[in-house]
Amino acid sequence: MIKAVIFDLDGVLVTTDELHFEAWKALAEELGINGFTKADNVRQRGVSRMASLEVVLEKTEREFSDEEKIDLAEKKNDMYVKSLSGLSKTDVLPGVFEFINYIKSKGIKAAVGSASKNTPLILDKTELADCFDAISCGLDTTRSKPDPEVFLIAAKKLGVAPSDCVVVEDSDAGIEAAKAGGMYAIAVGAAEYNPKADVSVKDLDSLYRALCILA
Ligand code: B16
Ligand code: MG
């Protein structure tokens, strides 16, 4: 029986996926890489900041030391955090508040399971923080999706067995992580049609509307 829904953050709850793309593109351009595209950015979804940097660096012959890579990742994060300054409740994706209220009315718990170390800041700015019973993010983990760690920590914080959890994800790495953790997986957005997902929908708004018709 489903007792909890664990939501990914960027691209599922909030439009910050677009801001990640803009910041990585700006960093790529500073490095003389002009061909950084949305297709490259799809591969950065759900994976850690350092793994995302590698997707950018694949596009240049230049070699970087570990220290230089840390500096580059920090530079991108500074640009990204600056771009979050105007973030507000209006950046929450359609259907999110409604869907969370719906599951809560059924006694189902809600948690966040995100790779992002900026999760607390984003939840605060978008007024989503109080919606969740538990938060698990890049600040809690040592392994990045597709490892299930971030979702298993969320389940543990909720006190719910992994087999009673559903994960909502917009990345292939996240769908893989949910399944590796023994959870159900709902694919949305960029991960829609991922064959490993149990269910695929365009977004949470579509899912919420379908539930309302059936209710
Ligand atoms: P940060 P999610 C992920 O968030 C993003 O999808 C991914 O592109 C990013 O590299 C990762 O967070 C780390 O984010 O640099 O803010 O710590 O989709 O798992 O909510
Ligand atoms: Mg995501």
PDB file of C-alpha atoms and ligand atoms in Angstrom:
ATOM      1  CA  MET A   1       0.000   0.000   0.000  1.00  0.00           C
ATOM      2  CA  ILE A   2       1.341   3.438  -0.905  1.00  0.00           C
ATOM      3  CA  LYS A   3       2.176   5.421   2.241  1.00  0.00           C
ATOM      4  CA  ALA A   4       4.466   8.134   0.858  1.00  0.00           C
ATOM      5  CA  VAL A   5       5.316  10.104  -2.273  1.00  0.00           C
ATOM      6  CA  ILE A   6       8.916  11.293  -2.661  1.00  0.00           C
ATOM      7  CA  PHE A   7       9.245  14.217  -5.052  1.00  0.00           C
ATOM      8  CA  ASP A   8      12.355  15.173  -6.957  1.00  0.00           C
ATOM      9  CA  LEU A   9      12.836  18.974  -6.847  1.00  0.00           C
ATOM     10  CA  ASP A  10      14.343  20.533 -10.015  1.00  0.00           C
ATOM     11  CA  GLY A  11      11.985  19.881 -12.926  1.00  0.00           C
ATOM     12  CA  VAL A  12       9.265  18.190 -10.828  1.00  0.00           C
ATOM     13  CA  LEU A  13       8.280  20.751  -8.184  1.00  0.00           C
ATOM     14  CA  VAL A  14      10.021  23.875  -9.492  1.00  0.00           C
ATOM     15  CA  THR A  15      11.186  25.338 -12.819  1.00  0.00           C
ATOM     16  CA  THR A  16      14.815  25.574 -11.601  1.00  0.00           C
ATOM     17  CA  ASP A  17      15.930  23.029 -14.237  1.00  0.00           C
ATOM     18  CA  GLU A  18      15.917  25.931 -16.727  1.00  0.00           C
ATOM     19  CA  LEU A  19      18.135  28.049 -14.422  1.00  0.00           C
ATOM     20  CA  HIS A  20      20.621  25.164 -14.060  1.00  0.00           C
ATOM     21  CA  PHE A  21      20.808  25.037 -17.879  1.00  0.00           C
ATOM     22  CA  GLU A  22      21.428  28.792 -18.196  1.00  0.00           C
ATOM     23  CA  ALA A  23      24.235  28.714 -15.599  1.00  0.00           C
ATOM     24  CA  TRP A  24      25.993  25.696 -17.162  1.00  0.00           C
ATOM     25  CA  LYS A  25      25.680  27.288 -20.615  1.00  0.00           C
ATOM     26  CA  ALA A  26      27.265  30.512 -19.309  1.00  0.00           C
ATOM     27  CA  LEU A  27      30.142  28.530 -17.769  1.00  0.00           C
ATOM     28  CA  ALA A  28      30.611  26.568 -21.014  1.00  0.00           C
ATOM     29  CA  GLU A  29      30.809  29.823 -22.983  1.00  0.00           C
ATOM     30  CA  GLU A  30      33.440  31.191 -20.568  1.00  0.00           C
ATOM     31  CA  LEU A  31      35.468  28.065 -21.347  1.00  0.00           C
ATOM     32  CA  GLY A  32      35.092  28.678 -25.102  1.00  0.00           C
ATOM     33  CA  ILE A  33      32.521  25.879 -25.528  1.00  0.00           C
ATOM     34  CA  ASN A  34      29.705  27.142 -27.758  1.00  0.00           C
ATOM     35  CA  GLY A  35      27.883  23.896 -28.512  1.00  0.00           C
ATOM     36  CA  PHE A  36      26.389  23.240 -25.070  1.00  0.00           C
ATOM     37  CA  THR A  37      22.761  22.289 -25.763  1.00  0.00           C
ATOM     38  CA  LYS A  38      19.508  21.278 -24.073  1.00  0.00           C
ATOM     39  CA  ALA A  39      20.297  17.681 -25.063  1.00  0.00           C
ATOM     40  CA  ASP A  40      23.513  17.894 -23.015  1.00  0.00           C
ATOM     41  CA  ASN A  41      21.512  19.434 -20.168  1.00  0.00           C
ATOM     42  CA  VAL A  42      19.058  16.497 -20.121  1.00  0.00           C
ATOM     43  CA  ARG A  43      22.024  14.296 -19.124  1.00  0.00           C
ATOM     44  CA  GLN A  44      22.731  16.644 -16.185  1.00  0.00           C
ATOM     45  CA  ARG A  45      19.256  16.191 -14.719  1.00  0.00           C
ATOM     46  CA  GLY A  46      19.233  14.470 -11.358  1.00  0.00           C
ATOM     47  CA  VAL A  47      22.997  13.940 -11.204  1.00  0.00           C
ATOM     48  CA  SER A  48      25.382  15.744  -8.827  1.00  0.00           C
ATOM     49  CA  ARG A  49      27.032  19.102  -9.475  1.00  0.00           C
ATOM     50  CA  MET A  50      30.440  17.484 -10.174  1.00  0.00           C
ATOM     51  CA  ALA A  51      28.918  14.851 -12.500  1.00  0.00           C
ATOM     52  CA  SER A  52      27.071  17.669 -14.305  1.00  0.00           C
ATOM     53  CA  LEU A  53      30.384  19.519 -14.757  1.00  0.00           C
ATOM     54  CA  GLU A  54      31.837  16.455 -16.509  1.00  0.00           C
ATOM     55  CA  VAL A  55      29.025  16.674 -19.103  1.00  0.00           C
ATOM     56  CA  VAL A  56      30.266  20.205 -19.929  1.00  0.00           C
ATOM     57  CA  LEU A  57      33.975  19.300 -19.916  1.00  0.00           C
ATOM     58  CA  GLU A  58      33.374  16.378 -22.333  1.00  0.00           C
ATOM     59  CA  LYS A  59      32.928  19.078 -24.966  1.00  0.00           C
ATOM     60  CA  THR A  60      36.486  20.441 -24.740  1.00  0.00           C
ATOM     61  CA  GLU A  61      39.941  18.925 -25.279  1.00  0.00           C
ATOM     62  CA  ARG A  62      41.310  20.989 -22.363  1.00  0.00           C
ATOM     63  CA  GLU A  63      42.418  19.119 -19.247  1.00  0.00           C
ATOM     64  CA  PHE A  64      41.544  20.400 -15.755  1.00  0.00           C
ATOM     65  CA  SER A  65      43.013  19.450 -12.375  1.00  0.00           C
ATOM     66  CA  ASP A  66      40.703  18.397  -9.515  1.00  0.00           C
ATOM     67  CA  GLU A  67      41.172  21.832  -7.880  1.00  0.00           C
ATOM     68  CA  GLU A  68      40.262  23.600 -11.130  1.00  0.00           C
ATOM     69  CA  LYS A  69      37.153  21.439 -11.455  1.00  0.00           C
ATOM     70  CA  ILE A  70      36.060  22.382  -7.929  1.00  0.00           C
ATOM     71  CA  ASP A  71      36.555  26.072  -8.799  1.00  0.00           C
ATOM     72  CA  LEU A  72      34.507  25.670 -12.000  1.00  0.00           C
ATOM     73  CA  ALA A  73      31.669  23.927 -10.151  1.00  0.00           C
ATOM     74  CA  GLU A  74      31.688  26.718  -7.544  1.00  0.00           C
ATOM     75  CA  LYS A  75      31.619  29.348 -10.265  1.00  0.00           C
ATOM     76  CA  LYS A  76      28.575  27.706 -11.862  1.00  0.00           C
ATOM     77  CA  ASN A  77      26.884  27.415  -8.471  1.00  0.00           C
ATOM     78  CA  ASP A  78      27.477  31.117  -7.749  1.00  0.00           C
ATOM     79  CA  MET A  79      25.814  32.025 -11.073  1.00  0.00           C
ATOM     80  CA  TYR A  80      22.967  29.585 -10.373  1.00  0.00           C
ATOM     81  CA  VAL A  81      22.351  30.849  -6.820  1.00  0.00           C
ATOM     82  CA  LYS A  82      22.336  34.463  -8.112  1.00  0.00           C
ATOM     83  CA  SER A  83      19.671  33.464 -10.635  1.00  0.00           C
ATOM     84  CA  LEU A  84      17.564  32.059  -7.757  1.00  0.00           C
ATOM     85  CA  SER A  85      17.270  35.514  -6.169  1.00  0.00           C
ATOM     86  CA  GLY A  86      13.955  36.225  -7.939  1.00  0.00           C
ATOM     87  CA  LEU A  87      12.539  32.736  -7.316  1.00  0.00           C
ATOM     88  CA  SER A  88       9.075  32.700  -5.716  1.00  0.00           C
ATOM     89  CA  LYS A  89       5.877  30.698  -5.303  1.00  0.00           C
ATOM     90  CA  THR A  90       4.997  31.495  -8.940  1.00  0.00           C
ATOM     91  CA  ASP A  91       7.897  29.269 -10.064  1.00  0.00           C
ATOM     92  CA  VAL A  92       6.264  26.185  -8.559  1.00  0.00           C
ATOM     93  CA  LEU A  93       5.096  23.970 -11.441  1.00  0.00           C
ATOM     94  CA  PRO A  94       1.353  23.622 -12.228  1.00  0.00           C
ATOM     95  CA  GLY A  95      -0.576  21.134 -10.101  1.00  0.00           C
ATOM     96  CA  VAL A  96       2.148  20.752  -7.433  1.00  0.00           C
ATOM     97  CA  PHE A  97       0.340  22.341  -4.467  1.00  0.00           C
ATOM     98  CA  GLU A  98      -2.945  20.680  -5.510  1.00  0.00           C
ATOM     99  CA  PHE A  99      -1.346  17.234  -5.871  1.00  0.00           C
ATOM    100  CA  ILE A 100       0.386  17.483  -2.482  1.00  0.00           C
ATOM    101  CA  ASN A 101      -2.857  18.579  -0.785  1.00  0.00           C
ATOM    102  CA  TYR A 102      -4.652  15.670  -2.492  1.00  0.00           C
ATOM    103  CA  ILE A 103      -2.237  12.991  -1.237  1.00  0.00           C
ATOM    104  CA  LYS A 104      -2.215  14.505   2.257  1.00  0.00           C
ATOM    105  CA  SER A 105      -6.035  14.342   2.330  1.00  0.00           C
ATOM    106  CA  LYS A 106      -5.640  10.584   1.716  1.00  0.00           C
ATOM    107  CA  GLY A 107      -3.187  10.227   4.629  1.00  0.00           C
ATOM    108  CA  ILE A 108      -0.174   9.786   2.326  1.00  0.00           C
ATOM    109  CA  LYS A 109       3.086  11.439   3.443  1.00  0.00           C
ATOM    110  CA  ALA A 110       5.170  13.730   1.232  1.00  0.00           C
ATOM    111  CA  ALA A 111       8.958  14.093   1.038  1.00  0.00           C
ATOM    112  CA  VAL A 112      11.596  15.663  -1.192  1.00  0.00           C
ATOM    113  CA  GLY A 113      14.432  13.561  -2.667  1.00  0.00           C
ATOM    114  CA  SER A 114      16.761  15.859  -4.593  1.00  0.00           C
ATOM    115  CA  ALA A 115      20.420  15.799  -5.636  1.00  0.00           C
ATOM    116  CA  SER A 116      20.572  19.552  -5.104  1.00  0.00           C
ATOM    117  CA  LYS A 117      22.527  21.069  -2.217  1.00  0.00           C
ATOM    118  CA  ASN A 118      20.414  24.187  -2.771  1.00  0.00           C
ATOM    119  CA  THR A 119      17.206  22.353  -1.795  1.00  0.00           C
ATOM    120  CA  PRO A 120      16.593  24.221   1.527  1.00  0.00           C
ATOM    121  CA  LEU A 121      17.041  27.617  -0.180  1.00  0.00           C
ATOM    122  CA  ILE A 122      14.696  26.707  -3.068  1.00  0.00           C
ATOM    123  CA  LEU A 123      11.982  25.254  -0.791  1.00  0.00           C
ATOM    124  CA  ASP A 124      12.136  28.371   1.344  1.00  0.00           C
ATOM    125  CA  LYS A 125      11.884  30.837  -1.561  1.00  0.00           C
ATOM    126  CA  THR A 126       9.004  28.974  -3.219  1.00  0.00           C
ATOM    127  CA  GLU A 127       7.040  28.565   0.056  1.00  0.00           C
ATOM    128  CA  LEU A 128       7.082  24.780  -0.402  1.00  0.00           C
ATOM    129  CA  ALA A 129       9.080  24.032   2.759  1.00  0.00           C
ATOM    130  CA  ASP A 130       6.071  23.436   5.021  1.00  0.00           C
ATOM    131  CA  CYS A 131       4.453  20.996   2.569  1.00  0.00           C
ATOM    132  CA  PHE A 132       6.805  18.114   3.385  1.00  0.00           C
ATOM    133  CA  ASP A 133       7.151  15.569   6.183  1.00  0.00           C
ATOM    134  CA  ALA A 134      10.830  14.960   5.336  1.00  0.00           C
ATOM    135  CA  ILE A 135      13.591  16.400   3.160  1.00  0.00           C
ATOM    136  CA  SER A 136      16.485  14.375   1.731  1.00  0.00           C
ATOM    137  CA  CYS A 137      18.928  16.186  -0.546  1.00  0.00           C
ATOM    138  CA  GLY A 138      22.514  16.520  -1.761  1.00  0.00           C
ATOM    139  CA  LEU A 139      23.482  17.720   1.724  1.00  0.00           C
ATOM    140  CA  ASP A 140      22.537  14.285   3.174  1.00  0.00           C
ATOM    141  CA  THR A 141      24.075  11.981   0.570  1.00  0.00           C
ATOM    142  CA  THR A 142      27.470  10.619  -0.421  1.00  0.00           C
ATOM    143  CA  ARG A 143      26.291   8.931  -3.636  1.00  0.00           C
ATOM    144  CA  SER A 144      24.474  10.512  -6.534  1.00  0.00           C
ATOM    145  CA  LYS A 145      21.444   9.197  -8.505  1.00  0.00           C
ATOM    146  CA  PRO A 146      21.181   6.553 -10.094  1.00  0.00           C
ATOM    147  CA  ASP A 147      22.243   5.301  -6.662  1.00  0.00           C
ATOM    148  CA  PRO A 148      19.027   5.067  -4.561  1.00  0.00           C
ATOM    149  CA  GLU A 149      20.623   6.645  -1.450  1.00  0.00           C
ATOM    150  CA  VAL A 150      18.735   9.972  -1.574  1.00  0.00           C
ATOM    151  CA  PHE A 151      15.347   8.202  -1.778  1.00  0.00           C
ATOM    152  CA  LEU A 152      16.228   5.582   0.854  1.00  0.00           C
ATOM    153  CA  ILE A 153      17.188   8.389   3.269  1.00  0.00           C
ATOM    154  CA  ALA A 154      13.833  10.086   2.555  1.00  0.00           C
ATOM    155  CA  ALA A 155      11.955   6.818   3.271  1.00  0.00           C
ATOM    156  CA  LYS A 156      13.920   6.320   6.486  1.00  0.00           C
ATOM    157  CA  LYS A 157      13.203   9.882   7.643  1.00  0.00           C
ATOM    158  CA  LEU A 158       9.493   9.271   6.946  1.00  0.00           C
ATOM    159  CA  GLY A 159       9.515   5.887   8.681  1.00  0.00           C
ATOM    160  CA  VAL A 160       8.011   4.234   5.587  1.00  0.00           C
ATOM    161  CA  ALA A 161       9.259   1.041   3.883  1.00  0.00           C
ATOM    162  CA  PRO A 162      10.738   1.650   0.390  1.00  0.00           C
ATOM    163  CA  SER A 163       8.167  -0.735  -1.133  1.00  0.00           C
ATOM    164  CA  ASP A 164       5.408   1.621   0.139  1.00  0.00           C
ATOM    165  CA  CYS A 165       6.941   4.693  -1.558  1.00  0.00           C
ATOM    166  CA  VAL A 166       6.365   6.266  -4.977  1.00  0.00           C
ATOM    167  CA  VAL A 167       9.020   8.549  -6.471  1.00  0.00           C
ATOM    168  CA  VAL A 168       8.119  11.314  -8.938  1.00  0.00           C
ATOM    169  CA  GLU A 169      11.104  12.103 -11.196  1.00  0.00           C
ATOM    170  CA  ASP A 170      12.031  14.064 -14.330  1.00  0.00           C
ATOM    171  CA  SER A 171      15.414  12.371 -14.896  1.00  0.00           C
ATOM    172  CA  ASP A 172      16.432   8.955 -16.179  1.00  0.00           C
ATOM    173  CA  ALA A 173      19.034   8.723 -13.372  1.00  0.00           C
ATOM    174  CA  GLY A 174      16.249   9.372 -10.848  1.00  0.00           C
ATOM    175  CA  ILE A 175      13.908   6.730 -12.314  1.00  0.00           C
ATOM    176  CA  GLU A 176      16.761   4.223 -12.163  1.00  0.00           C
ATOM    177  CA  ALA A 177      17.479   5.244  -8.552  1.00  0.00           C
ATOM    178  CA  ALA A 178      13.835   4.789  -7.520  1.00  0.00           C
ATOM    179  CA  LYS A 179      13.665   1.309  -9.037  1.00  0.00           C
ATOM    180  CA  ALA A 180      17.055   0.354  -7.540  1.00  0.00           C
ATOM    181  CA  GLY A 181      15.630   1.398  -4.154  1.00  0.00           C
ATOM    182  CA  GLY A 182      12.620  -0.915  -4.574  1.00  0.00           C
ATOM    183  CA  MET A 183      10.138   1.946  -5.033  1.00  0.00           C
ATOM    184  CA  TYR A 184       7.466   2.739  -7.625  1.00  0.00           C
ATOM    185  CA  ALA A 185       8.494   5.407 -10.148  1.00  0.00           C
ATOM    186  CA  ILE A 186       6.339   8.009 -11.888  1.00  0.00           C
ATOM    187  CA  ALA A 187       8.134   9.740 -14.780  1.00  0.00           C
ATOM    188  CA  VAL A 188       7.275  13.347 -15.636  1.00  0.00           C
ATOM    189  CA  GLY A 189       8.655  16.045 -17.939  1.00  0.00           C
ATOM    190  CA  ALA A 190      12.006  15.177 -19.529  1.00  0.00           C
ATOM    191  CA  ALA A 191      11.717  11.567 -18.287  1.00  0.00           C
ATOM    192  CA  GLU A 192       8.223  11.036 -19.722  1.00  0.00           C
ATOM    193  CA  TYR A 193       8.132   7.734 -21.654  1.00  0.00           C
ATOM    194  CA  ASN A 194      11.124   6.339 -19.742  1.00  0.00           C
ATOM    195  CA  PRO A 195      10.391   2.588 -20.159  1.00  0.00           C
ATOM    196  CA  LYS A 196      11.689   1.793 -16.659  1.00  0.00           C
ATOM    197  CA  ALA A 197       9.008   3.968 -15.011  1.00  0.00           C
ATOM    198  CA  ASP A 198       5.830   2.341 -13.683  1.00  0.00           C
ATOM    199  CA  VAL A 199       3.727   5.275 -14.937  1.00  0.00           C
ATOM    200  CA  SER A 200       4.519   8.213 -17.268  1.00  0.00           C
ATOM    201  CA  VAL A 201       2.671  11.533 -17.335  1.00  0.00           C
ATOM    202  CA  LYS A 202       3.390  14.951 -18.805  1.00  0.00           C
ATOM    203  CA  ASP A 203       3.442  16.666 -15.416  1.00  0.00           C
ATOM    204  CA  LEU A 204       1.882  16.630 -11.942  1.00  0.00           C
ATOM    205  CA  ASP A 205      -0.980  18.780 -13.192  1.00  0.00           C
ATOM    206  CA  SER A 206      -2.065  16.014 -15.621  1.00  0.00           C
ATOM    207  CA  LEU A 207      -1.811  13.424 -12.869  1.00  0.00           C
ATOM    208  CA  TYR A 208      -3.843  15.577 -10.466  1.00  0.00           C
ATOM    209  CA  ARG A 209      -6.542  16.208 -13.085  1.00  0.00           C
ATOM    210  CA  ALA A 210      -6.799  12.471 -13.800  1.00  0.00           C
ATOM    211  CA  LEU A 211      -7.162  11.751 -10.069  1.00  0.00           C
ATOM    212  CA  CYS A 212      -9.928  14.392  -9.781  1.00  0.00           C
ATOM    213  CA  ILE A 213     -11.911  12.762 -12.585  1.00  0.00           C
ATOM    214  CA  LEU A 214     -11.616   9.378 -10.899  1.00  0.00           C
ATOM    215  CA  ALA A 215     -12.379  10.661  -7.385  1.00  0.00           C
TER     216      ALA A 215
HETATM  217  P1  B16 B   1      23.105  21.649  -7.034  1.00  0.00           P
HETATM  218  P2  B16 B   1      17.094  17.244  -8.682  1.00  0.00           P
HETATM  219  C1  B16 B   1      19.490  18.092  -9.379  1.00  0.00           C
HETATM  220  O1  B16 B   1      18.280  18.321  -8.730  1.00  0.00           O
HETATM  221  C2  B16 B   1      19.490  18.703 -10.774  1.00  0.00           C
HETATM  222  O2  B16 B   1      18.553  18.028 -11.592  1.00  0.00           O
HETATM  223  C3  B16 B   1      20.869  18.521 -11.366  1.00  0.00           C
HETATM  224  O3  B16 B   1      20.907  19.091 -12.662  1.00  0.00           O
HETATM  225  C4  B16 B   1      21.901  19.195 -10.451  1.00  0.00           C
HETATM  226  O4  B16 B   1      23.213  18.985 -10.960  1.00  0.00           O
HETATM  227  C5  B16 B   1      21.801  18.587  -9.055  1.00  0.00           C
HETATM  228  O5  B16 B   1      20.467  18.749  -8.568  1.00  0.00           O
HETATM  229  C6  B16 B   1      22.750  19.246  -8.065  1.00  0.00           C
HETATM  230  O6  B16 B   1      22.288  20.539  -7.817  1.00  0.00           O
HETATM  231  O7  B16 B   1      24.233  22.068  -7.909  1.00  0.00           O
HETATM  232  O8  B16 B   1      22.074  22.746  -6.817  1.00  0.00           O
HETATM  233  O9  B16 B   1      23.570  21.028  -5.734  1.00  0.00           O
HETATM  234  O10 B16 B   1      16.575  17.131 -10.064  1.00  0.00           O
HETATM  235  O11 B16 B   1      17.688  15.956  -8.106  1.00  0.00           O
HETATM  236  O12 B16 B   1      16.110  17.894  -7.738  1.00  0.00           O
HETATM  237 MG    MG B   2      14.977  16.717 -11.411  1.00  0.00          MG
END
